[in-house]
XYZ file of C-alpha atoms in Angstrom:
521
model
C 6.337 -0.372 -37.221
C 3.456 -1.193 -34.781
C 3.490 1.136 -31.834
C 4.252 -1.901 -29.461
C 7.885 -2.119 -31.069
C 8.351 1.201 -30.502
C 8.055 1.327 -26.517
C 11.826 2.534 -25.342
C 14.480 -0.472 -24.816
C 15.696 0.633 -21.560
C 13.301 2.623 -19.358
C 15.737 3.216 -16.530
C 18.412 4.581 -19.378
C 15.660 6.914 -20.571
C 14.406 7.818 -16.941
C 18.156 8.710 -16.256
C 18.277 11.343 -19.568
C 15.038 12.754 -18.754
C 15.811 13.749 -15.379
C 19.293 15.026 -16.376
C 17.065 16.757 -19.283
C 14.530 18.266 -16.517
C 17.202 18.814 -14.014
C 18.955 21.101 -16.530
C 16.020 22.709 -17.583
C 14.704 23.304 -13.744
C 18.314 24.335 -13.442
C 17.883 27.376 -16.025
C 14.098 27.892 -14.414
C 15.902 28.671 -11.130
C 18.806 30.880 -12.578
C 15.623 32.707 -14.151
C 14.675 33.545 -11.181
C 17.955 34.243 -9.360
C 18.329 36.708 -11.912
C 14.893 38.368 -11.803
C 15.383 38.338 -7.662
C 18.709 40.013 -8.448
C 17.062 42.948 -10.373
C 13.775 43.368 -8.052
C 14.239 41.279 -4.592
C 11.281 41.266 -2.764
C 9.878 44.259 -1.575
C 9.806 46.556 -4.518
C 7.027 47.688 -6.683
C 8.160 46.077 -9.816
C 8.620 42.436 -7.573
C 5.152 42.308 -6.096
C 3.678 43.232 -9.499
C 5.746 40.995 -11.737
C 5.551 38.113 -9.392
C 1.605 38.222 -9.091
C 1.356 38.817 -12.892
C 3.390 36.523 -14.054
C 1.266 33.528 -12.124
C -1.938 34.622 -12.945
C -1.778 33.327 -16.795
C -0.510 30.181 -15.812
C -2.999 29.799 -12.477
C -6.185 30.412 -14.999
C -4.714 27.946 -17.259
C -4.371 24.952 -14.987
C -7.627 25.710 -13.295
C -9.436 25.568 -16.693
C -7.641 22.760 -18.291
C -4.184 22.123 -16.688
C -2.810 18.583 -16.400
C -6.380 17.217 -18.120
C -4.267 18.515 -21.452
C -2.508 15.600 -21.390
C -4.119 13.583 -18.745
C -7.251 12.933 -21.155
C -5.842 13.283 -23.763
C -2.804 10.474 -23.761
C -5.112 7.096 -22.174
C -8.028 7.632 -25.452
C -5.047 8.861 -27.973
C -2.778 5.532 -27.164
C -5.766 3.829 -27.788
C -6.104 4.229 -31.348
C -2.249 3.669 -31.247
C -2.108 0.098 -29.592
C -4.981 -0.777 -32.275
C -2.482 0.389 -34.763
C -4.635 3.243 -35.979
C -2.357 5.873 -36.520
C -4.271 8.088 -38.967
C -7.336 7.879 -36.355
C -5.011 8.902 -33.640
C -3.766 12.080 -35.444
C -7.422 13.137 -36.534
C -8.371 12.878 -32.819
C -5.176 14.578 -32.043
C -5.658 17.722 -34.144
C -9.772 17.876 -33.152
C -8.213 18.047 -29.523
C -5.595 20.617 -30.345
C -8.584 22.411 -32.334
C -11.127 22.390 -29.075
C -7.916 23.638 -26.699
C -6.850 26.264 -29.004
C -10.314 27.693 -29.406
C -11.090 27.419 -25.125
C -7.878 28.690 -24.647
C -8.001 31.788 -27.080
C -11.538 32.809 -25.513
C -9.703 33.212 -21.943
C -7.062 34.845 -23.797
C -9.696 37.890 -25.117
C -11.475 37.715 -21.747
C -8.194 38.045 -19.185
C -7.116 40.461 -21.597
C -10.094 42.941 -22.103
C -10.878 42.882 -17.796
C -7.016 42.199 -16.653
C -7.165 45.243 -13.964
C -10.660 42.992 -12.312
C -8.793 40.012 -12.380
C -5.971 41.420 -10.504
C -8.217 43.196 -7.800
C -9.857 39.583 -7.333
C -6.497 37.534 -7.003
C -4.566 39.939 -5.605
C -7.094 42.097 -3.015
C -4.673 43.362 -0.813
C -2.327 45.231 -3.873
C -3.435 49.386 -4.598
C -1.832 52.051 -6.174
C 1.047 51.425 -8.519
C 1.466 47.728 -7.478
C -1.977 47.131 -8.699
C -1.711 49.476 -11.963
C 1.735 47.427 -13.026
C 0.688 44.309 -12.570
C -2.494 44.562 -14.498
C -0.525 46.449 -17.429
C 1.794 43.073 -17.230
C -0.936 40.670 -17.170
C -2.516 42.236 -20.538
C 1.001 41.075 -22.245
C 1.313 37.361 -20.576
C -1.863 35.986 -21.043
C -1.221 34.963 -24.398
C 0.912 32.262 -22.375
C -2.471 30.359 -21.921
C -3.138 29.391 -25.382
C 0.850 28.874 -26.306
C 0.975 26.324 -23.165
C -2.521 24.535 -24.190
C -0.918 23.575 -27.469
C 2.518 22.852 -25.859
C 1.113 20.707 -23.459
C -0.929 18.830 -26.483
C 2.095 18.443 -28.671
C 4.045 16.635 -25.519
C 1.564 14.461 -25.095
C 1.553 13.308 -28.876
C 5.320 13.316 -28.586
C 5.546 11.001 -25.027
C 2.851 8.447 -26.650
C 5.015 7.827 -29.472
C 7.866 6.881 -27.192
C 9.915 10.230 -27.425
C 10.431 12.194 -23.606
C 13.826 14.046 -24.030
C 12.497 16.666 -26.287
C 9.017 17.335 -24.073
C 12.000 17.515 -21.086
C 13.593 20.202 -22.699
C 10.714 22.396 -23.870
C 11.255 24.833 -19.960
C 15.394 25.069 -20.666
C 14.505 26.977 -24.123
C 12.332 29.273 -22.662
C 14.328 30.147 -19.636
C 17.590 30.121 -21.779
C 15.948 32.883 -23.435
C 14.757 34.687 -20.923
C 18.096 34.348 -18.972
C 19.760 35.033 -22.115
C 17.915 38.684 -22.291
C 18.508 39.144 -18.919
C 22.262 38.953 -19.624
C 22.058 41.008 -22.093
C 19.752 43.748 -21.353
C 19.405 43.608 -17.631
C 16.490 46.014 -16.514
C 16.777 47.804 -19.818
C 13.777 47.905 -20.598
C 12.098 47.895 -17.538
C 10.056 44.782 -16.009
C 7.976 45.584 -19.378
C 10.871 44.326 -21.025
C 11.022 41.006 -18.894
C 7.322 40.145 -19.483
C 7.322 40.581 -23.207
C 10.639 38.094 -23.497
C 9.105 35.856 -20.849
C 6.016 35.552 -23.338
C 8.774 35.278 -26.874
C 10.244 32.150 -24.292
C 7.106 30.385 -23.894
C 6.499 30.450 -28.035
C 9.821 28.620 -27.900
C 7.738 25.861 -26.169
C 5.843 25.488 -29.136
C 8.864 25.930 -31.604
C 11.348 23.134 -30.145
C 8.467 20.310 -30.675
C 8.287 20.647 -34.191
C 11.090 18.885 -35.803
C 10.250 15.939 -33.716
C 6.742 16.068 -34.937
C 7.724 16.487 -38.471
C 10.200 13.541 -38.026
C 7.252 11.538 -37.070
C 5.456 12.087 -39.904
C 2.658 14.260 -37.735
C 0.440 16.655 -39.860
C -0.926 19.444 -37.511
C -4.749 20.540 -38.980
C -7.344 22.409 -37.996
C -10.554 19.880 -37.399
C -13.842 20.803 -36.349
C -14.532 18.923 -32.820
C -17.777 19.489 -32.275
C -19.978 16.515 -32.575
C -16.948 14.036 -32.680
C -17.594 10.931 -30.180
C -13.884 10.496 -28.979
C -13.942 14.523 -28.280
C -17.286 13.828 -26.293
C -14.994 10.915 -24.222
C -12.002 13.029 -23.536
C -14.187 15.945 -22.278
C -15.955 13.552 -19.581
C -12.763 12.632 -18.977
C -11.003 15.924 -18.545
C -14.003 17.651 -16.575
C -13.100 15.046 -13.237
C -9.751 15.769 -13.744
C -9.776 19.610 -14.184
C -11.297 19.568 -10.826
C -9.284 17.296 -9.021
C -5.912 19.311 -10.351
C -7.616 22.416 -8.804
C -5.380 21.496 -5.710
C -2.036 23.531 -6.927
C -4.158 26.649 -8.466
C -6.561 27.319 -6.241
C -4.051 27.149 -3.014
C -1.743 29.396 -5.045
C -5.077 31.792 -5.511
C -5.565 31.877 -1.755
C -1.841 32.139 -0.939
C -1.864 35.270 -3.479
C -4.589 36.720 -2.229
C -3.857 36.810 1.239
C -0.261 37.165 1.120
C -0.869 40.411 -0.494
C -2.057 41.971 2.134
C 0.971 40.633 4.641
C 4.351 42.383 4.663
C 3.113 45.400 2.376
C 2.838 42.765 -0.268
C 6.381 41.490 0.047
C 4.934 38.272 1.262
C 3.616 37.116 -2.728
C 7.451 37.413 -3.843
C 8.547 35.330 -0.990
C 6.378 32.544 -1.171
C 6.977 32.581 -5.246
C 10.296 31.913 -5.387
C 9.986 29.369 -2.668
C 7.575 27.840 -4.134
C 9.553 27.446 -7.104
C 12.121 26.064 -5.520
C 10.253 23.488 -4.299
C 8.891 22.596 -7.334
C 12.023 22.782 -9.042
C 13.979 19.685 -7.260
C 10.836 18.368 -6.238
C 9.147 18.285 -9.467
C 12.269 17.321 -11.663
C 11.587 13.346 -10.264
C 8.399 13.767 -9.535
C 7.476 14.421 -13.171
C 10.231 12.156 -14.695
C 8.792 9.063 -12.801
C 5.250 9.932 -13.794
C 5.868 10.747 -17.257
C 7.746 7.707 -18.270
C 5.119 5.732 -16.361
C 1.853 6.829 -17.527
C 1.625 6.001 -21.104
C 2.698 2.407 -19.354
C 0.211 2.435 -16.710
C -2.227 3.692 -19.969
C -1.393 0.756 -21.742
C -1.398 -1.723 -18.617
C -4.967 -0.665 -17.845
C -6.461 -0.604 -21.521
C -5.016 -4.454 -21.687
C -6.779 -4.935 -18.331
C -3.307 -6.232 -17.188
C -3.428 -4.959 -13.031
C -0.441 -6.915 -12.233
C 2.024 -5.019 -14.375
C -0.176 -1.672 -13.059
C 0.023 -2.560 -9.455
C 3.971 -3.297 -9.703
C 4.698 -0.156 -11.777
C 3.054 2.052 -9.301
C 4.503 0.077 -6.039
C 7.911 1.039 -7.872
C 6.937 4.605 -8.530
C 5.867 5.277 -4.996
C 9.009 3.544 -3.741
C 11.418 5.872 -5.388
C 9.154 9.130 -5.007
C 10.151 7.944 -1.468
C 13.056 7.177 -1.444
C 14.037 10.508 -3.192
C 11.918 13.070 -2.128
C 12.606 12.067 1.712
C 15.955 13.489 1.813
C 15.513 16.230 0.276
C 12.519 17.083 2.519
C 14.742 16.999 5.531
C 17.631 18.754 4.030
C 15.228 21.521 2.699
C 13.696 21.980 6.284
C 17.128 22.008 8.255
C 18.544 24.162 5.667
C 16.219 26.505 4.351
C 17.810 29.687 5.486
C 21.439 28.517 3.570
C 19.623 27.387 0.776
C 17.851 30.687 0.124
C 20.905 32.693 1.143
C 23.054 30.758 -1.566
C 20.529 30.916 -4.084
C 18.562 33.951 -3.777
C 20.571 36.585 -1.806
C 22.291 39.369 -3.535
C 21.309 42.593 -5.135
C 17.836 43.634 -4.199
C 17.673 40.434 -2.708
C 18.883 41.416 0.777
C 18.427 39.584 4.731
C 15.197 40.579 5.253
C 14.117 38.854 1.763
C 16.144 35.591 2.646
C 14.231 35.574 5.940
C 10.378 35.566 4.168
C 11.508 33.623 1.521
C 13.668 30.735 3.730
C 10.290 30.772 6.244
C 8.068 30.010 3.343
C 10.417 27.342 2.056
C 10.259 25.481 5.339
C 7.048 24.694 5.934
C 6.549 24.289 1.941
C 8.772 21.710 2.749
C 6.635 19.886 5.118
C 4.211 18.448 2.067
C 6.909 17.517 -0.485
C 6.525 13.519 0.263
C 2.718 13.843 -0.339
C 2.607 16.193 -2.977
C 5.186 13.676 -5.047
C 3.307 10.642 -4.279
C -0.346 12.833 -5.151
C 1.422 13.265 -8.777
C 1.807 9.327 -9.142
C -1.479 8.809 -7.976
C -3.400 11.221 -10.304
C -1.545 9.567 -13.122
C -3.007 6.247 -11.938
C -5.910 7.075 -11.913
C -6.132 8.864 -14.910
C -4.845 5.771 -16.596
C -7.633 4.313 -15.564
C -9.602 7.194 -17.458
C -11.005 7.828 -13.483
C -11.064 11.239 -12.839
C -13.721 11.146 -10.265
C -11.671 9.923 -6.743
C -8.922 11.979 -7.813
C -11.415 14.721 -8.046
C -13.381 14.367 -4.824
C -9.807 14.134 -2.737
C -8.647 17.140 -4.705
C -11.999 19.021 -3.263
C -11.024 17.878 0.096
C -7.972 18.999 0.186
C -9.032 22.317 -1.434
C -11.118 22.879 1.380
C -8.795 21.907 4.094
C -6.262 24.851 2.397
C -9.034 27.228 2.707
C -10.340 26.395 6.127
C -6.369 26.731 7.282
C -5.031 28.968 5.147
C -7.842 31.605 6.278
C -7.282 30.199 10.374
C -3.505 30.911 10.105
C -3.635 34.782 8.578
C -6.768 36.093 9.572
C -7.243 34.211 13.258
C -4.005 33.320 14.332
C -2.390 35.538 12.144
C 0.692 33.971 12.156
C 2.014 35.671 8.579
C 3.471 33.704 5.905
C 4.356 30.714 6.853
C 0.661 29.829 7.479
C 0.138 29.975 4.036
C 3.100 27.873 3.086
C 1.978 24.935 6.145
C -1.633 24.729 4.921
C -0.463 24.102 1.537
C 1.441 21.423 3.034
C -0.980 19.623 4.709
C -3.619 19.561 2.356
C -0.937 17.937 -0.361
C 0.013 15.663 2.330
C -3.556 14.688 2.776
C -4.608 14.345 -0.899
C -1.727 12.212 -1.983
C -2.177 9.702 0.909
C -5.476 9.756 0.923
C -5.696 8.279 -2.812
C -2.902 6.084 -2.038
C -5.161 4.162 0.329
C -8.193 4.875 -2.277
C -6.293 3.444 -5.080
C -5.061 0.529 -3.032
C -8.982 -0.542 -2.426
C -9.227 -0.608 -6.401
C -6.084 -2.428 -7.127
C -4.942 -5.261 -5.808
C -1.163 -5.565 -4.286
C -0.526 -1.736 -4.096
C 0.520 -2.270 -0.349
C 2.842 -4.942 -0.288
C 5.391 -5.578 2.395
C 8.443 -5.012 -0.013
C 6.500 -1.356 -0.345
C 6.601 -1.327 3.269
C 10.102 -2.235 4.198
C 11.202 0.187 0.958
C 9.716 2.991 2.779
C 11.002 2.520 5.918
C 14.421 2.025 4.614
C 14.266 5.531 3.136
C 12.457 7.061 5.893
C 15.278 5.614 8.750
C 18.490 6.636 6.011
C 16.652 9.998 6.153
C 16.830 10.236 10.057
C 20.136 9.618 10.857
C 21.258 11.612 7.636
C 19.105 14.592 9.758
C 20.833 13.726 12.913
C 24.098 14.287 11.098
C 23.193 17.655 9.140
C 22.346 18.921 12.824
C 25.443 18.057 14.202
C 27.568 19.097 11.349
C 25.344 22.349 11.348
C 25.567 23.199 15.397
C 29.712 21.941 15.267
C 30.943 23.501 12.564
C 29.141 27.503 12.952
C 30.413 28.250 9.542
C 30.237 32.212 8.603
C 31.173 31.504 4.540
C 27.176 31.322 3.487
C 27.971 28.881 0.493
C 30.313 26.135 3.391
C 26.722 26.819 6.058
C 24.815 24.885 2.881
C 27.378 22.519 0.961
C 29.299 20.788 4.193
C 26.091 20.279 6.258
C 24.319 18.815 2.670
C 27.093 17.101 1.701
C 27.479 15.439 4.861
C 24.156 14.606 4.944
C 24.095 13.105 1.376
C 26.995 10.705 2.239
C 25.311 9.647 5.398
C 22.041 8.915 3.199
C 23.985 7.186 0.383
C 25.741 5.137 3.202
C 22.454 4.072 5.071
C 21.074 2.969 1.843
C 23.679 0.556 1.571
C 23.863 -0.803 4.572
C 20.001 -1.055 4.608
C 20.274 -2.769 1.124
C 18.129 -0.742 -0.444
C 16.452 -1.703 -3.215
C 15.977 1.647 -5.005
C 19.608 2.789 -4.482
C 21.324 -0.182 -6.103
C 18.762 -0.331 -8.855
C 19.750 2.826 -9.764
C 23.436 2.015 -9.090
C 23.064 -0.991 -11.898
C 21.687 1.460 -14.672
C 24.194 4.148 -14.049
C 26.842 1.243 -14.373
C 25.026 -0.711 -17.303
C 24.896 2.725 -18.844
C 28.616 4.166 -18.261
C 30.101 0.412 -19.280
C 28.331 0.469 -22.651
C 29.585 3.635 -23.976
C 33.081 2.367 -22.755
């Protein structure tokens, strides 16, 4: 079957399982960390050192390869695949996999053998035990950088060949299983205990991909890539867009390091788990839009077809919009609720909710941009241009620095310095290539864009307007009716603006959840 025939008959049915799949999974991610909050809260030994740990692995990864895993990888691999070359396209697969796994395992041996330096470097303002612990649990996660390298390779084989659901799913295994020995053993076995099931979860990643694969008829092999000319491509490829993904990373290094010197360390915690948070409802559409559109826009570009490029992103920014807006607002009116409901109990007490809710507020303030700078990378990349993504990353990196250094060592105004310069250098970045990737390609600003976005952006005001009112009229003292009545109320306002605004977005996705439901009846 050529690899045209095998493109997915309904998009918007797939969109809608892959964000229930992600939602579910970024569901389990955040009773992870409920959990973990439960056992340690924020200002204990074992939650400063676990929570800077525990990002370290990760923060090497995705500022050595990150995203460019797949980013590179999926334009020159779906290549060989729309020429029908299959067998090419798995050769070049497993010499990638090969040239990852071999980077990968080098950082591995060198975070490993000078873990305690590493630590000092990220996280300056830890000493004593805090510092000791968390370099002990660093020597046991870094093998997380070579199990994600491959993980991320095998999702990109599996979303070229037309299959999302299972890369969806690959974060709900591994937090299942952490949650799972959580449940089980509680703090049993110490936080030691949590890191070395945290690193058995990420294998899982691995794991879940493989029947899949094998269905597919993929043969995983070791291949020399040195000297191959389509390894030589994806490298210039991936070097652009290593840097411009630097963004995330290298504002979570600065955020780590000087956060551990506010609050007696408390501070890295705090901004973690909001953080996560963010990412967790942000990312869930964020990444469902731009993963079911980039082997698309991949395609589009490689048959030099703008039109269908320029409409597919139009529609992607449109409904980054229209989604993300909302939940901006509600996540800046409501912050304290939200982090009460979610976060507070155990060692997680007031004074934790307070940190964390601050951090989550003006976190808040970038969501738009940092959901519109993930559609925009994956434009570009389809375009195998890593450059302008780069440069704007850069930019942005050093407008984090320059504010993120202002805010705690100038103004010194804690926390939630951190958390705003984040905000405005995603906010930056993902507008700024908007209007860079406009210039390239033609009919990127249209007025239907235009009149989309200001639908969204007036539903999103008067739904504010309400969740104020509702939240000043009704004082509730039940923490869980403070959150769900205001929200609620808000959501039903939103929905209802939509419809009187006609808005295109809402009813599209109105039609497929009715197409879909009327099917199966």
């Amino acid at each position: 079957m050529k690899f045209s025939q095998k493109k997915t008959k309904n998009a918007a049915v797939t969109a809608i399982i892959v964000s229930a799949a992600m939602l579910l999974s970024k569901f389990f991610g955040m009773l992870r960390d409920i959990l973990i909050a439960y056992l340690y809260g924020t200002e204990s030994v074992n939650a400063i050192a676990f929570s800077t740990a525990s990002r370290i692995p990760l923060l090497f990864f995705d500022i050595a390869l990150g995203t460019a895993v797949t980013a590179a990888f999926i334009p020159i691999y779906n290549e060989f695949l729309q020429k029908g070359e299959r067998e090419k396209a798995q050769d070049f697969s497993n010499k990638f996999i090969t040239l990852v796994s071999i980077v990968t395992l080098v950082m591995v041996t060198v975070g490993i053998a000078f873990s305690g330096t590493v630590v000092r470097i990220i996280a300056g303002g830890l000493d004593g035990e805090k510092l000791s612990l968390a370099s002990g649990l660093v020597k046991i996660l870094f093998p997380a950088i070579f199990i994600t390298g491959v993980a991320y390779c095998l999702v990109g084989i599996l979303q070229s060949d037309g299959e999302f659901v299972i890369p969806a799913l690959i974060s709900l295994v591994s937090n299942a299983f952490l949650i799972l020995y959580i449940v089980i053993f509680g703090d049993k076995f110490g936080v030691w205990g949590i890191a070395v099931s945290m690193l058995a979860g990420w294998i899982l990643q691995i794991v879940i991909q493989i029947p899949p694969l094998v269905k597919m008829k993929y043969r995983l092999k070791i291949k020399n890539p040195f000297g191959d000319e389509n390894i030589k491509r994806v490298c210039l490829l991936a070097l652009p867009i290593i840097v411009s993904a630097w963004v995330q990373p290298i504002n979570t290094m600065i955020n780590i390091n000087l956060a551990s010197g506010l609050d007696g360390g408390a501070a890295v915690p705090a901004l973690d788990y909001a953080n996560k948070l963010y990412i967790i409802l942000v990312g869930v559409f964020t990444y469902t839009i731009t993963n079911l559109t980039f082997p698309s826009l991949s395609r589009y570009a490689a048959a030099h077809d703008m039109e269908s490029f320029a409409e597919t992103v139009r529609k992607s920014v449109k409904y980054v919009i229209f989604i993300i807006a909302p939940v901006m607002a509600g996540f800046m009116l409501l912050s304290t609720p939200i982090i009460s409901v979610f976060y507070e109990r155990g060692a997680f007490d007031a004074s934790s909710t307070r940190l964390t809710s601050t951090a989550l507020f003006f976190y808040s303030i970038g969501m738009v941009g940092f959901g519109i700078n993930e559609v925009m990378n994956k434009s570009f990349y389809a375009l195998q241009d890593g450059k302008t993504p780069m440069r704007a990353s850069v930019a942005g990196i050093c407008v984090n620095i320059a504010l993120s250094v202002s805010a705690v060592v100038f103004v010194k105004t804690g926390l939630e310095g951190l958390a705003f310069a984040a905000s405005v250098a995603a906010n930056i970045i993902g507008f700024g290539l908007l209007i860079l990737l406009s210039r390239r390609v033609k009919n990127i600003f249209t007025k239907d864009l235009f009149a989309s976005a200001v639908k969204s952006v007036i539903s999103a005001v008067v739904m504010c307007a309400v969740v104020i009112f509702v939240k000043n009229a009704l004082p509730f003292a039940n923490k869980y009716l403070q959150l769900f009545v205001p929200a609620v109320s808000g959501a039903v306002v939103y929905v209802v603006m939509c419809v009187i605004l006609k808005s295109e977005e809402f009813f599209g996705i109105l039609k497929t959840v009715m197409r879909k439901f009327l099917k199966e009846a």
